[in-house]
Amino acid sequence: MSNSSDYTRANDHFSDNIPDFPITEVLDSGPHMEWSPFKKIAFRISAIFFALAFAAPLDRKFWRELFHTNFLHFQDLFRLTAAIPQYFYAPKWGFASFRNLYLLLLIAALGAALWSYLDRRRKQYDDLYYWLRVILWYRLAIGLIGYGLLQLFPSQFPKATLSDLHTNYGDYLQWKLYYLTNGVAHAGYEQAIGLLEVLGGALLLWQTTATIGAIISASLLFNIVLANIAYQLGDHVYALLLLLATSFLLAHDTERLSNLLIFQRPAKADHFRPTLPSVRAQKLRLIGKFAVVVFLGFYAVSVSYGFFRSNWPLPDTKGTLKDAAGYYNVREFEVNGRAIPYSLTDPVRWQNVVFEKWNTISIRSNRPLPIEVANPVIAYGEDQRKYEFAGNGGRRFYSYSSDSANGTIQLQGKNDPHEHIGFQYKYQPGGSLLLTGVDENGNALRVVLEKIDKKYLLILGRRNPLTIY
């Protein structure tokens, strides 16, 4: 048996090898400790900026849309989830597109200076900091889930139409290429992104998982901001605003995460509670969370219903010309009795025509046309659904109505609403379609369309057998 001195030396040796963790690294700074001057001014600026940007939208456009919202249409509900302050006009692109954010930042800086003077004796803002983060948790959840559901039920990036498949790649604007690239993907990329956005937003609704939700959201939003800038998608201001809010939330846990994941030091979770009576504070949060969850639940049902019962963002009205959907070669084309041979450069002669399954006809020609540059707004009415022709510089789009009893078809321009063309139609032997009529300039047209049974690898799939000859 060993004597007591040996036992003491062994115990001392064991104690010397225990890692000495400083207690300040294990316990984060507690509540009600004095803040540094930099932290106080940064909080004041951030609080005013985010309050104006998210919590208190004061511009008239928001309230006008709120009182005209149809809660049965998810498109109207979506606009509420994506609302940002627009106090005055800002162009779509360039540094000037951030004008409203510049204004908010200026107001926040001036307000913070006044706040610092009037409240110069305050040592900390723990309670206000907590409630600001709560507001941003819920607002970010609304914004992320609002977009995520449109992608989880693939509506934002629909599949390519026949008109899309017969448009030259170089005739698309950047944003339309991005939309089509996501729309034709068969591996569920759009749905996966939507699921991550919904997951990140849902995790932000609970304090214990808010940090994980903020990490997921930040990684998604960083990519979204870059994509908006690279492809000119038009939502870069809103995406950047969400990214700033997410970064603000992550800054609260930066030290804890770096200690835990990088320096491998112990870090204590944040269990801060405001100085309000705990029951009252808990009720306030539960009321806010309940309102957000109910709104998002109703919105999710509306999006799913719209996806399964509507053709949005494409028209819902079915084509009235029986069995007309498909791709047509323009075999003959006459203007005022003069035949014009096939040409890629002639500004008058049609090259090909597409009848969609809905009441849309698109015509390929070398005639200059006005292009809808901006990506279309998310709207319910069919007269506002501009997705199919927006960003397409290679085809002219028309809505049509037909009268089978009289054999007439009327074309209404979508690129140019003032353009009207009326035709008499007749099916010829062999299945070709003869159109005779007068265009908007009074020219007599005679057009023979020959339907082509065209096979599309994108639709058939890479692994399905295909016979070309």
Coordinates of C-alpha atoms in Angstrom, one line a residue:
M1 CA 0.0 0.0 0.0
S2 CA 1.2 3.5 -0.8
N3 CA 1.7 6.0 2.0
S4 CA -0.2 9.3 2.3
S5 CA 2.7 11.4 0.9
D6 CA 2.6 9.3 -2.4
Y7 CA -1.2 9.9 -2.5
T8 CA -0.8 13.6 -2.1
R9 CA 1.9 13.9 -4.8
A10 CA -0.3 11.9 -7.3
N11 CA -3.3 14.1 -6.5
D12 CA -1.2 17.2 -7.1
H13 CA 0.0 15.9 -10.4
F14 CA -3.6 15.1 -11.5
S15 CA -4.7 18.6 -10.6
D16 CA -1.9 20.2 -12.5
N17 CA -3.1 18.5 -15.8
I18 CA -6.7 19.8 -15.6
P19 CA -7.2 22.5 -18.2
D20 CA -7.7 25.9 -16.7
F21 CA -10.7 27.5 -18.5
P22 CA -11.1 31.1 -17.6
I23 CA -14.5 31.6 -16.1
T24 CA -15.1 34.6 -18.4
E25 CA -14.9 32.3 -21.4
V26 CA -17.5 30.0 -20.1
L27 CA -20.0 32.6 -19.0
D28 CA -20.8 35.2 -21.5
S29 CA -21.3 38.8 -20.4
G30 CA -24.6 38.8 -18.4
P31 CA -27.5 41.2 -18.7
H32 CA -27.4 44.8 -17.4
M33 CA -23.7 45.2 -17.8
E34 CA -22.5 48.5 -19.2
W35 CA -22.1 48.7 -23.0
S36 CA -19.2 50.3 -24.8
P37 CA -19.9 53.7 -26.5
F38 CA -19.4 52.0 -29.9
K39 CA -21.9 49.3 -29.1
K40 CA -24.5 51.8 -28.0
I41 CA -24.3 54.0 -31.1
A42 CA -24.3 51.0 -33.4
F43 CA -27.4 49.7 -31.7
R44 CA -29.2 53.1 -31.9
I45 CA -28.5 53.3 -35.6
S46 CA -29.5 49.7 -36.2
A47 CA -32.7 50.0 -34.1
I48 CA -34.0 53.1 -36.0
F49 CA -32.9 51.7 -39.4
F50 CA -34.6 48.3 -39.0
A51 CA -37.7 49.8 -37.3
L52 CA -38.3 52.0 -40.3
A53 CA -37.4 49.3 -42.8
F54 CA -39.5 46.4 -41.2
A55 CA -41.5 47.1 -38.2
A56 CA -43.1 50.4 -39.1
P57 CA -43.6 50.8 -42.9
L58 CA -44.7 54.4 -43.3
D59 CA -44.9 54.8 -47.0
R60 CA -48.3 55.2 -48.6
K61 CA -47.8 52.4 -51.1
F62 CA -47.7 49.7 -48.3
W63 CA -51.0 50.9 -46.7
R64 CA -52.7 51.3 -50.1
E65 CA -51.8 47.7 -51.0
L66 CA -52.8 46.5 -47.5
F67 CA -56.3 47.9 -47.8
H68 CA -56.7 46.5 -51.3
T69 CA -55.4 43.0 -50.5
N70 CA -57.5 40.1 -51.6
F71 CA -56.7 37.4 -49.0
L72 CA -57.9 34.7 -51.3
H73 CA -55.1 35.3 -53.7
F74 CA -51.6 34.3 -52.7
Q75 CA -50.1 36.9 -55.1
D76 CA -51.6 39.7 -52.9
L77 CA -50.5 38.0 -49.7
F78 CA -47.0 37.6 -51.2
R79 CA -46.7 41.3 -51.7
L80 CA -47.3 41.8 -48.0
T81 CA -44.4 39.4 -47.2
A82 CA -42.0 41.3 -49.5
A83 CA -43.0 44.8 -48.6
I84 CA -40.1 47.3 -48.3
P85 CA -40.3 51.1 -47.8
Q86 CA -40.6 53.1 -51.0
Y87 CA -40.8 56.7 -49.9
F88 CA -39.9 58.1 -53.4
Y89 CA -39.2 56.7 -56.8
A90 CA -36.0 54.7 -57.3
P91 CA -34.8 53.3 -60.6
K92 CA -34.6 49.5 -61.1
W93 CA -30.8 49.2 -61.4
G94 CA -27.6 50.9 -60.3
F95 CA -26.6 52.6 -57.1
A96 CA -29.6 54.9 -57.4
S97 CA -31.9 51.8 -56.8
F98 CA -30.9 52.0 -53.2
R99 CA -32.2 55.5 -52.7
N100 CA -34.8 54.6 -50.1
L101 CA -32.2 52.7 -48.1
Y102 CA -29.9 55.7 -48.2
L103 CA -32.7 57.8 -46.8
L104 CA -33.4 55.3 -44.0
L105 CA -29.7 55.2 -43.2
L106 CA -29.5 59.0 -43.0
I107 CA -32.6 59.2 -40.8
A108 CA -31.1 56.4 -38.6
A109 CA -27.8 58.3 -38.2
L110 CA -29.4 61.6 -37.4
G111 CA -31.9 59.9 -35.0
A112 CA -29.1 58.0 -33.3
A113 CA -27.2 61.3 -32.8
L114 CA -30.2 62.9 -31.1
W115 CA -31.0 59.7 -29.2
S116 CA -27.4 59.6 -27.9
Y117 CA -27.7 63.2 -26.6
L118 CA -31.0 62.8 -24.9
D119 CA -30.2 59.4 -23.4
R120 CA -26.5 59.9 -22.7
R121 CA -26.7 58.5 -19.2
R122 CA -28.1 55.1 -20.3
K123 CA -25.5 52.3 -19.7
Q124 CA -27.1 49.5 -21.7
Y125 CA -30.1 48.6 -23.9
D126 CA -30.4 44.9 -23.1
D127 CA -34.2 44.9 -23.2
L128 CA -34.6 46.9 -26.4
Y129 CA -31.9 44.8 -28.0
Y130 CA -33.9 41.7 -27.2
W131 CA -37.1 43.0 -28.6
L132 CA -35.5 44.3 -31.7
R133 CA -34.1 40.8 -32.4
V134 CA -37.6 39.3 -31.8
I135 CA -39.1 41.6 -34.4
L136 CA -36.3 40.7 -36.9
W137 CA -36.8 37.0 -36.2
Y138 CA -40.5 37.2 -37.1
R139 CA -40.0 39.6 -40.0
L140 CA -37.3 37.5 -41.6
A141 CA -39.4 34.4 -41.1
I142 CA -42.2 36.1 -43.1
G143 CA -39.9 37.2 -45.8
L144 CA -38.1 33.9 -46.3
I145 CA -41.1 31.7 -46.1
G146 CA -43.0 34.1 -48.4
Y147 CA -40.5 33.4 -51.2
G148 CA -39.7 29.8 -50.1
L149 CA -43.3 28.6 -50.6
L150 CA -43.3 30.0 -54.1
Q151 CA -40.3 27.8 -54.9
L152 CA -41.4 24.8 -52.8
F153 CA -44.5 24.8 -54.9
P154 CA -42.6 25.6 -58.1
S155 CA -44.4 28.8 -59.2
Q156 CA -41.8 31.4 -59.3
F157 CA -39.8 29.6 -62.0
P158 CA -42.3 27.7 -64.2
K159 CA -41.3 25.2 -66.8
A160 CA -40.3 26.4 -70.2
T161 CA -43.2 26.9 -72.6
L162 CA -43.2 26.0 -76.3
S163 CA -42.5 29.6 -77.1
D164 CA -39.5 29.6 -74.8
L165 CA -38.2 26.5 -76.5
H166 CA -38.4 28.2 -79.9
T167 CA -36.7 31.5 -78.9
N168 CA -33.0 31.9 -79.6
Y169 CA -30.8 32.0 -76.5
G170 CA -29.4 35.4 -77.3
D171 CA -32.9 36.9 -77.5
Y172 CA -33.4 36.5 -73.7
L173 CA -32.6 39.1 -71.1
Q174 CA -30.4 37.9 -68.2
W175 CA -33.1 37.6 -65.6
K176 CA -35.3 35.4 -68.0
L177 CA -32.3 33.1 -68.6
Y178 CA -32.0 32.6 -64.8
Y179 CA -35.7 31.9 -64.5
L180 CA -35.7 29.4 -67.4
T181 CA -32.6 27.7 -66.2
N182 CA -34.2 27.0 -62.8
G183 CA -37.5 26.1 -64.5
V184 CA -36.1 23.4 -66.7
A185 CA -34.1 21.7 -64.0
H186 CA -35.4 18.2 -63.3
A187 CA -33.4 17.5 -60.1
G188 CA -35.6 19.6 -57.8
Y189 CA -33.2 22.5 -57.4
E190 CA -36.0 25.1 -57.1
Q191 CA -37.9 23.0 -54.6
A192 CA -34.7 22.3 -52.6
I193 CA -34.0 26.1 -52.3
G194 CA -37.6 26.7 -51.3
L195 CA -37.4 24.0 -48.7
L196 CA -34.3 25.5 -47.2
E197 CA -35.8 29.0 -47.1
V198 CA -38.9 27.7 -45.4
L199 CA -36.8 25.7 -42.9
G200 CA -34.6 28.7 -42.2
G201 CA -37.6 30.9 -41.7
A202 CA -39.4 28.4 -39.5
L203 CA -36.3 28.0 -37.2
L204 CA -36.3 31.8 -36.7
L205 CA -39.6 31.6 -34.9
W206 CA -38.1 29.9 -31.8
Q207 CA -35.4 31.5 -29.8
T208 CA -33.6 28.2 -29.1
T209 CA -33.2 27.5 -32.9
A210 CA -33.0 31.2 -34.1
T211 CA -29.2 31.1 -34.5
I212 CA -29.4 28.0 -36.7
G213 CA -32.2 29.6 -38.8
A214 CA -30.1 32.7 -39.1
I215 CA -27.1 30.7 -40.4
I216 CA -29.2 28.9 -43.0
S217 CA -30.8 32.2 -44.0
A218 CA -27.5 34.1 -44.3
S219 CA -26.0 31.4 -46.6
L220 CA -29.1 31.5 -48.8
L221 CA -29.4 35.3 -48.9
F222 CA -25.8 35.8 -49.7
N223 CA -26.2 33.7 -52.8
I224 CA -29.6 35.4 -53.6
V225 CA -28.0 38.8 -53.5
L226 CA -25.2 37.8 -55.9
A227 CA -27.7 36.2 -58.3
N228 CA -29.8 39.3 -58.3
I229 CA -26.9 41.5 -59.2
A230 CA -25.4 39.1 -61.7
Y231 CA -28.7 38.3 -63.6
Q232 CA -30.5 41.6 -62.9
L233 CA -33.4 39.9 -61.2
G234 CA -34.7 43.1 -59.8
D235 CA -35.0 42.1 -56.1
H236 CA -31.5 43.0 -55.0
V237 CA -32.7 45.8 -52.7
Y238 CA -35.1 43.6 -50.8
A239 CA -32.6 40.7 -50.7
L240 CA -29.8 42.9 -49.4
L241 CA -32.1 44.3 -46.7
L242 CA -32.9 40.7 -45.5
L243 CA -29.2 39.9 -45.6
L244 CA -28.4 42.9 -43.4
A245 CA -31.1 41.9 -40.9
T246 CA -29.7 38.3 -40.8
S247 CA -26.2 39.6 -40.3
F248 CA -27.3 41.8 -37.4
L249 CA -28.9 38.7 -35.8
L250 CA -25.7 36.6 -36.3
A251 CA -23.5 39.3 -34.8
H252 CA -25.1 38.6 -31.5
D253 CA -23.8 35.0 -31.5
T254 CA -20.5 35.6 -33.3
E255 CA -18.4 35.4 -30.2
R256 CA -20.2 32.3 -28.9
L257 CA -19.9 30.5 -32.3
S258 CA -16.3 31.4 -32.8
N259 CA -15.4 30.2 -29.3
L260 CA -17.3 26.9 -29.8
L261 CA -16.4 26.1 -33.4
I262 CA -13.1 27.8 -34.1
F263 CA -11.2 28.2 -30.8
Q264 CA -12.9 25.1 -29.2
R265 CA -13.6 27.0 -26.0
P266 CA -16.7 26.5 -23.9
A267 CA -19.5 28.9 -24.6
K268 CA -22.8 29.4 -22.8
A269 CA -26.1 29.7 -24.6
D270 CA -28.0 33.0 -24.5
H271 CA -30.8 32.7 -22.0
F272 CA -31.5 36.4 -21.6
R273 CA -35.0 37.4 -20.6
P274 CA -36.3 41.0 -20.6
T275 CA -36.9 42.8 -17.2
L276 CA -40.6 42.9 -18.0
P277 CA -42.5 40.4 -15.8
S278 CA -41.7 37.0 -17.4
V279 CA -45.4 36.1 -17.8
R280 CA -46.1 39.4 -19.7
A281 CA -43.1 39.1 -21.9
Q282 CA -43.9 35.6 -22.7
K283 CA -47.5 36.6 -23.7
L284 CA -46.2 39.3 -26.0
R285 CA -44.0 36.9 -27.8
L286 CA -46.6 34.2 -28.0
I287 CA -49.1 36.7 -29.5
G288 CA -46.6 37.9 -32.1
K289 CA -45.6 34.3 -32.9
F290 CA -49.2 33.2 -33.1
A291 CA -50.1 36.0 -35.5
V292 CA -47.1 35.2 -37.8
V293 CA -47.8 31.5 -37.8
V294 CA -51.5 32.0 -38.6
F295 CA -50.7 34.4 -41.5
L296 CA -48.0 32.1 -42.9
G297 CA -50.2 29.0 -42.5
F298 CA -53.0 30.8 -44.4
Y299 CA -50.5 31.9 -47.1
A300 CA -49.1 28.4 -47.4
V301 CA -52.7 27.0 -48.1
S302 CA -53.3 29.8 -50.6
V303 CA -50.0 29.1 -52.5
S304 CA -50.7 25.3 -52.6
Y305 CA -54.3 25.9 -53.8
G306 CA -53.1 28.3 -56.5
F307 CA -50.4 25.9 -57.7
F308 CA -52.8 23.0 -58.1
R309 CA -55.8 25.0 -59.4
S310 CA -54.1 27.7 -61.5
N311 CA -51.7 28.0 -64.4
W312 CA -50.1 31.1 -62.8
P313 CA -47.8 32.9 -63.8
L314 CA -49.1 31.9 -67.3
P315 CA -52.7 32.5 -68.4
D316 CA -55.5 30.3 -67.1
T317 CA -57.8 30.8 -70.1
K318 CA -57.7 27.7 -72.3
G319 CA -57.0 27.9 -76.0
T320 CA -60.3 27.9 -77.9
L321 CA -59.0 26.5 -81.2
K322 CA -59.4 22.8 -80.9
D323 CA -56.1 20.7 -81.1
A324 CA -54.2 23.8 -82.2
A325 CA -51.4 23.7 -79.5
G326 CA -48.1 23.1 -81.1
Y327 CA -45.3 24.4 -83.3
Y328 CA -46.0 25.6 -86.9
N329 CA -43.8 26.3 -89.8
V330 CA -44.9 29.2 -91.9
R331 CA -45.0 27.5 -95.3
E332 CA -46.5 30.4 -97.3
F333 CA -46.8 34.1 -96.5
E334 CA -48.4 36.8 -98.6
V335 CA -48.9 40.5 -98.0
N336 CA -51.4 42.4 -100.3
G337 CA -51.2 39.5 -102.8
R338 CA -47.3 39.5 -102.9
A339 CA -45.7 36.2 -101.8
I340 CA -42.6 36.7 -99.6
P341 CA -40.2 33.7 -99.5
Y342 CA -38.8 32.4 -96.3
S343 CA -36.3 34.8 -94.8
L344 CA -34.5 35.2 -91.5
T345 CA -34.0 39.0 -92.1
D346 CA -37.2 40.2 -93.6
P347 CA -39.0 42.4 -91.1
V348 CA -42.5 41.5 -92.3
R349 CA -42.4 37.7 -93.1
W350 CA -43.3 35.3 -90.3
Q351 CA -40.8 32.5 -89.7
N352 CA -42.8 30.2 -87.3
V353 CA -45.8 30.3 -85.0
V354 CA -46.5 28.6 -81.7
F355 CA -50.0 27.9 -80.3
E356 CA -49.8 27.4 -76.6
K357 CA -52.3 25.2 -74.7
W358 CA -53.7 28.4 -73.3
N359 CA -55.0 31.3 -75.4
T360 CA -51.5 32.6 -76.5
I361 CA -50.0 32.7 -79.9
S362 CA -46.4 33.7 -80.4
I363 CA -44.8 34.7 -83.7
R364 CA -41.2 34.6 -84.7
S365 CA -40.1 37.3 -87.1
N366 CA -37.4 39.9 -87.6
R367 CA -39.7 42.8 -86.9
P368 CA -38.5 45.0 -84.1
L369 CA -40.7 44.8 -80.9
P370 CA -40.9 46.5 -77.5
I371 CA -39.4 44.3 -74.8
E372 CA -40.7 44.1 -71.3
V373 CA -37.3 44.7 -69.5
A374 CA -38.2 44.3 -65.9
N375 CA -39.2 41.0 -64.4
P376 CA -43.0 40.9 -64.0
V377 CA -44.7 41.6 -60.7
I378 CA -46.4 38.8 -58.9
A379 CA -50.0 39.6 -59.6
Y380 CA -53.2 37.7 -59.9
G381 CA -55.1 39.2 -62.8
E382 CA -54.5 37.7 -66.2
D383 CA -54.0 41.1 -67.7
Q384 CA -51.1 41.5 -65.3
R385 CA -49.4 38.2 -66.1
K386 CA -46.5 39.3 -68.2
Y387 CA -44.1 36.4 -67.5
E388 CA -44.5 34.6 -70.8
F389 CA -43.5 37.5 -73.0
A390 CA -41.4 39.6 -70.5
G391 CA -37.6 39.4 -71.2
N392 CA -38.2 37.8 -74.6
G393 CA -36.9 39.8 -77.5
G394 CA -37.3 37.2 -80.2
R395 CA -41.1 36.6 -80.5
R396 CA -44.3 38.7 -80.6
F397 CA -47.0 37.5 -78.2
Y398 CA -50.8 37.7 -78.7
S399 CA -53.8 36.5 -76.8
Y400 CA -56.4 35.1 -79.1
S401 CA -60.1 34.2 -79.2
S402 CA -61.8 32.1 -81.9
D403 CA -65.3 31.6 -83.2
S404 CA -65.6 28.1 -84.6
A405 CA -69.1 28.8 -86.1
N406 CA -67.9 31.7 -88.2
G407 CA -64.3 30.4 -88.6
T408 CA -62.7 33.6 -87.2
I409 CA -59.8 34.2 -84.9
Q410 CA -58.9 37.5 -83.2
L411 CA -55.4 38.4 -82.0
Q412 CA -54.7 40.9 -79.3
G413 CA -51.1 42.1 -78.9
K414 CA -49.4 41.5 -75.6
N415 CA -46.1 43.3 -76.4
D416 CA -48.2 46.1 -77.9
P417 CA -51.8 46.2 -76.5
H418 CA -52.8 48.5 -79.4
E419 CA -52.1 45.8 -82.0
H420 CA -55.1 43.8 -83.3
I421 CA -55.2 41.3 -86.2
G422 CA -58.4 39.5 -87.4
F423 CA -58.3 36.3 -89.5
Q424 CA -60.6 33.9 -91.1
Y425 CA -59.2 30.4 -90.6
K426 CA -59.7 27.2 -92.5
Y427 CA -58.1 23.8 -92.3
Q428 CA -56.7 22.5 -95.6
P429 CA -56.1 19.0 -96.8
G430 CA -53.1 17.5 -95.1
G431 CA -53.8 19.4 -91.8
S432 CA -52.3 22.8 -92.7
L433 CA -54.1 25.9 -91.4
L434 CA -54.9 28.8 -93.7
L435 CA -55.2 32.3 -92.2
T436 CA -56.6 35.2 -94.2
G437 CA -57.2 38.6 -92.8
V438 CA -56.0 42.2 -92.3
D439 CA -53.3 43.4 -89.9
E440 CA -53.4 46.6 -87.8
N441 CA -51.9 48.6 -90.7
G442 CA -54.7 47.5 -93.2
N443 CA -52.4 45.1 -95.1
A444 CA -54.1 42.0 -96.4
L445 CA -52.4 38.8 -95.1
R446 CA -52.5 35.3 -96.3
V447 CA -50.6 32.8 -94.2
V448 CA -50.4 29.0 -94.5
L449 CA -49.2 27.3 -91.2
E450 CA -47.9 23.7 -91.3
K451 CA -47.9 21.9 -88.0
I452 CA -44.7 20.1 -87.1
D453 CA -44.7 17.0 -84.9
K454 CA -41.5 18.1 -83.1
K455 CA -39.8 16.0 -80.4
Y456 CA -38.2 17.8 -77.5
L457 CA -35.3 16.1 -75.7
L458 CA -36.0 18.3 -72.6
I459 CA -39.6 16.8 -72.4
L460 CA -38.7 13.3 -73.4
G461 CA -35.8 13.1 -71.0
R462 CA -32.2 12.0 -71.6
R463 CA -32.7 8.3 -70.9
N464 CA -35.8 7.8 -72.9
P465 CA -35.5 6.3 -76.4
L466 CA -35.9 8.8 -79.3
T467 CA -36.1 8.2 -83.0
I468 CA -35.3 11.2 -85.1
Y469 CA -35.4 9.5 -88.6

